[in-house]
XYZ file of C-alpha atoms in Angstrom:
324
model
C 4.065 140.960 93.344
C 2.586 143.174 90.655
C -1.033 143.379 89.981
C -2.395 144.629 86.594
C -6.098 145.276 85.468
C -6.980 144.945 81.858
C -4.993 143.171 79.120
C -3.582 146.237 77.731
C -1.724 147.144 81.094
C 0.164 143.825 80.956
C 3.977 144.326 80.572
C 5.971 142.768 77.879
C 8.674 141.622 79.829
C 6.537 138.791 81.358
C 6.555 136.957 77.998
C 7.410 133.409 78.294
C 5.906 132.835 81.533
C 4.412 130.080 83.574
C 0.771 130.921 84.083
C -2.555 129.589 85.554
C -5.886 130.931 84.398
C -9.303 130.824 86.053
C -11.941 132.755 88.192
C -10.066 131.215 91.316
C -13.063 132.118 93.487
C -12.301 131.324 97.030
C -8.707 130.563 96.527
C -9.199 127.181 98.270
C -6.924 124.376 98.975
C -7.232 123.057 95.390
C -6.438 126.566 93.944
C -3.359 126.927 96.074
C -2.047 123.560 94.918
C -2.079 124.737 91.168
C -0.343 127.934 92.202
C 1.933 126.055 94.097
C 2.872 124.009 90.799
C 3.037 127.312 88.855
C 5.772 128.875 91.218
C 7.502 125.557 91.230
C 7.707 125.186 87.578
C 8.495 129.033 86.951
C 11.786 128.286 89.118
C 12.599 125.209 87.231
C 12.127 126.974 83.718
C 13.870 129.987 85.145
C 10.806 132.177 84.302
C 7.862 134.294 85.704
C 5.090 132.718 87.660
C 1.720 134.480 86.830
C -1.940 134.266 87.617
C -4.639 135.383 85.038
C -8.082 136.170 86.650
C -11.065 137.355 85.812
C -12.902 140.499 87.113
C -15.781 140.750 87.800
C -16.909 137.209 88.150
C -18.583 136.082 84.801
C -21.774 135.154 86.775
C -22.184 139.005 87.409
C -22.118 139.702 83.898
C -24.500 136.989 83.038
C -26.834 138.160 85.730
C -26.643 134.691 87.359
C -25.383 136.026 90.750
C -28.369 134.664 92.729
C -27.749 131.031 91.569
C -24.369 130.695 93.216
C -25.276 132.813 96.328
C -22.525 135.174 96.276
C -18.458 135.543 95.678
C -16.209 134.040 98.019
C -13.264 136.383 97.377
C -12.918 139.945 96.163
C -10.035 141.282 94.261
C -8.548 143.052 97.385
C -8.860 139.552 99.187
C -7.180 137.587 96.424
C -4.244 139.988 96.326
C -4.030 139.741 100.110
C -3.816 136.063 100.304
C -1.648 135.655 97.274
C 1.019 138.445 98.264
C 3.265 135.644 99.692
C 2.293 132.763 97.158
C 5.634 133.159 95.113
C 3.570 134.686 92.141
C 5.175 137.588 90.466
C 2.192 138.958 88.973
C -1.360 138.836 88.655
C -3.537 139.936 85.729
C -7.142 140.765 86.139
C -8.959 140.586 82.586
C -11.903 142.826 82.368
C -14.938 140.492 81.927
C -17.343 141.818 79.645
C -19.648 140.352 77.191
C -17.082 140.304 74.335
C -14.785 138.231 76.466
C -17.280 135.684 77.476
C -18.498 135.459 73.754
C -15.094 134.795 72.418
C -14.755 131.128 70.622
C -11.967 128.865 72.530
C -9.497 128.802 70.017
C -9.648 132.482 69.571
C -9.453 132.998 73.216
C -6.062 131.228 73.315
C -4.835 132.742 70.001
C -5.711 136.137 70.961
C -5.122 136.495 74.756
C -2.800 133.664 76.021
C -0.453 133.548 72.744
C -0.924 137.026 71.247
C -0.980 139.254 74.204
C 0.392 137.277 77.122
C 2.789 134.765 75.008
C 2.480 132.138 77.640
C 5.406 129.318 77.792
C 3.472 127.096 79.726
C 0.106 126.959 81.363
C -1.195 124.768 84.331
C -4.725 124.220 85.083
C -7.210 122.276 87.128
C -8.381 118.954 85.444
C -11.992 120.536 85.109
C -10.762 123.801 83.550
C -13.327 125.244 80.851
C -12.831 128.394 78.754
C -14.168 129.945 75.783
C -17.683 131.033 74.712
C -20.566 129.059 76.765
C -17.484 127.224 78.673
C -17.109 125.101 75.527
C -13.363 124.625 75.538
C -11.870 121.929 77.915
C -8.522 120.657 78.882
C -8.330 118.264 75.637
C -9.252 121.357 73.414
C -6.390 123.273 75.483
C -3.851 120.715 74.940
C -4.355 120.782 71.300
C -4.271 124.335 71.104
C -0.916 124.213 73.130
C 0.564 122.069 70.276
C -0.759 124.288 67.609
C 0.601 127.310 69.074
C 3.826 126.382 70.755
C 3.086 126.254 74.682
C 3.104 123.420 77.183
C -0.036 122.470 79.163
C 0.113 120.672 82.468
C -3.265 119.302 84.226
C -3.381 119.223 87.916
C -5.424 116.047 89.293
C -8.340 116.709 91.406
C -7.638 117.851 95.209
C -9.912 115.791 97.474
C -11.325 116.195 101.252
C -13.242 113.229 102.689
C -13.287 111.715 98.941
C -15.072 114.714 97.713
C -13.437 117.337 95.157
C -12.527 120.724 96.847
C -14.553 123.035 94.815
C -15.766 126.553 95.218
C -19.396 125.644 94.750
C -19.264 123.260 97.799
C -17.630 125.713 99.836
C -20.618 128.301 98.979
C -23.001 125.560 99.815
C -21.597 124.839 103.315
C -21.487 128.791 103.914
C -24.989 129.205 103.110
C -26.021 126.319 105.534
C -23.901 127.875 108.297
C -21.288 124.939 107.967
C -18.593 127.202 108.790
C -16.105 124.934 110.167
C -16.264 122.703 106.990
C -16.101 125.520 104.826
C -12.879 126.657 106.470
C -11.480 123.424 106.250
C -11.871 123.252 102.436
C -10.489 127.068 102.162
C -7.486 126.139 104.407
C -7.998 129.243 106.401
C -11.062 131.163 108.040
C -13.614 132.427 105.532
C -13.920 136.562 106.033
C -15.786 139.299 104.839
C -14.939 143.077 104.624
C -16.963 146.191 105.667
C -17.005 149.600 106.994
C -18.194 150.488 110.373
C -21.371 152.537 110.094
C -23.728 153.979 112.474
C -26.518 151.700 113.772
C -29.473 152.174 116.025
C -27.246 151.873 119.165
C -29.124 148.956 120.559
C -25.908 146.996 121.308
C -24.750 149.652 123.420
C -28.124 149.926 125.314
C -27.888 146.206 125.999
C -24.312 146.476 127.489
C -22.862 144.988 124.455
C -21.740 147.660 121.929
C -21.477 146.328 118.474
C -19.921 147.523 115.110
C -22.462 147.409 112.335
C -20.905 146.447 108.894
C -21.620 147.831 105.243
C -19.764 145.295 103.139
C -17.000 146.856 100.928
C -17.650 144.358 98.025
C -21.425 144.287 97.140
C -21.397 140.543 95.701
C -19.792 139.091 98.743
C -21.384 135.888 99.938
C -22.762 136.227 103.524
C -22.978 133.163 105.376
C -26.102 131.950 106.861
C -27.984 134.001 109.553
C -26.920 133.266 113.092
C -24.234 134.046 115.833
C -20.909 133.264 115.081
C -17.515 133.192 117.078
C -15.080 135.495 115.026
C -11.694 136.958 115.010
C -11.895 140.526 113.664
C -9.086 142.568 112.200
C -9.168 146.344 112.197
C -6.729 149.274 113.066
C -3.779 146.578 112.982
C -5.237 144.596 115.671
C -6.835 140.928 115.861
C -9.848 140.658 118.144
C -11.959 137.812 119.232
C -15.640 138.407 119.251
C -19.035 137.465 118.229
C -20.864 138.558 115.023
C -24.640 138.338 114.469
C -26.085 137.958 111.079
C -29.625 138.389 110.594
C -32.976 140.643 110.553
C -32.840 141.205 114.509
C -36.322 139.685 114.897
C -36.685 140.820 118.612
C -36.874 144.338 117.182
C -38.881 143.613 114.229
C -36.198 144.071 111.825
C -36.737 144.043 107.984
C -33.041 144.310 106.663
C -30.245 142.196 106.946
C -27.552 143.173 109.563
C -24.127 142.289 110.229
C -23.112 143.233 113.950
C -19.646 142.356 115.497
C -19.363 142.632 119.246
C -15.555 142.719 120.543
C -14.854 140.872 123.699
C -12.087 143.374 124.654
C -12.952 147.054 125.305
C -11.889 149.280 122.384
C -10.637 152.864 122.852
C -12.386 155.613 120.726
C -14.758 155.294 117.860
C -14.832 152.763 115.140
C -17.080 154.679 112.668
C -15.457 154.644 109.143
C -12.941 151.908 109.955
C -12.472 149.111 107.728
C -12.814 145.745 109.267
C -12.154 142.275 108.430
C -14.172 139.642 110.124
C -13.332 135.973 110.038
C -15.763 133.260 111.001
C -14.491 130.378 113.243
C -17.389 128.896 114.596
C -21.358 128.881 114.168
C -22.943 129.044 117.604
C -26.432 129.149 117.179
C -29.577 130.323 114.844
C -31.095 133.820 114.785
C -33.710 133.719 117.330
C -36.535 136.111 118.347
C -36.707 136.790 121.993
C -39.720 137.578 124.061
C -38.057 140.296 125.848
C -34.796 142.585 125.904
C -33.813 140.904 129.128
C -34.108 137.270 127.676
C -31.868 138.607 124.729
C -29.287 140.028 127.138
C -29.039 136.604 128.974
C -28.370 134.854 125.688
C -25.678 137.410 124.656
C -23.853 136.923 127.953
C -24.401 133.013 127.489
C -22.927 133.425 123.904
C -20.111 135.622 125.149
C -18.912 132.842 127.725
C -19.330 130.106 125.405
C -16.980 132.122 123.053
C -14.456 132.698 125.499
C -14.300 129.129 126.219
C -14.051 128.086 122.632
C -11.005 130.519 122.108
C -9.129 128.709 124.905
C -9.626 125.609 122.869
C -8.070 127.205 119.661
C -5.177 129.199 120.749
C -2.660 126.781 119.309
C -4.372 127.098 116.065
C -4.635 130.711 116.295
C -0.973 131.345 115.433
C -1.391 129.063 112.184
C -4.706 130.691 111.170
C -3.038 134.221 111.567
C -0.223 133.344 109.273
C -2.593 132.397 106.695
C -4.561 135.712 106.764
C -2.046 138.165 107.265
């Protein structure tokens, strides 16, 4: 799978492709169904399956990030998730004011037809495009007829009678409903960061932690609390706990992300990139009356986490296939 950033980098030999287009934040189960249809249709037509994406997220350009709480998937995460999807190429369009202000018909004529020259476009039922998202699937079908490409619409994909949408997943994560978010995603939700030096309190307590600094500043961080996690670093996957919060026992004022790995780790992790996948939320963040009380709670969390791992060992292999 090839990846291109910017319209002018996209090769001409991908003309007459079957494409899908959208923000695809989260690459959840409904998104993956659209992509599956793109790959299948491209095989039928003996052409290239491609995905057209936007980077950064339009909400970043509009200054509306706070309204959604953060981004579910960075470009790097999207590339990793899609590497075995069957897509031949991903094109990241450079999202700027000029792109966001283009009229729906001009967007189709200039970008989809003029530059990319799509043969067929497959999108979800709620796809919107153009200035102020004023274009819809009916406009898209009309422009398809006018400019000579086919348009296929994928019906809603539901879970428990509710549509699977990125906004619903964000809502679950911000409320700490990690298992519900994972179910809609079809995999564990994860964050990525570099291990940086902290205050060393975890080591003093007997539970050394890796302090993470996010690599993607717009990434959505789940609700504060303690989670059972699966971390990926230095080529290994290891279970552990992740505490997200402000460390109220120590009068902390800045949000911290600290990861404790159950198995002993050889050597230092400072500067190491670590992916942390959230399996289950175990409890809220709490201010303890003493350090000893905190240590007892951490040990209780550790024992509970180890028990939970035993109950998900069969699931583990499936999830690793998804996130590798």
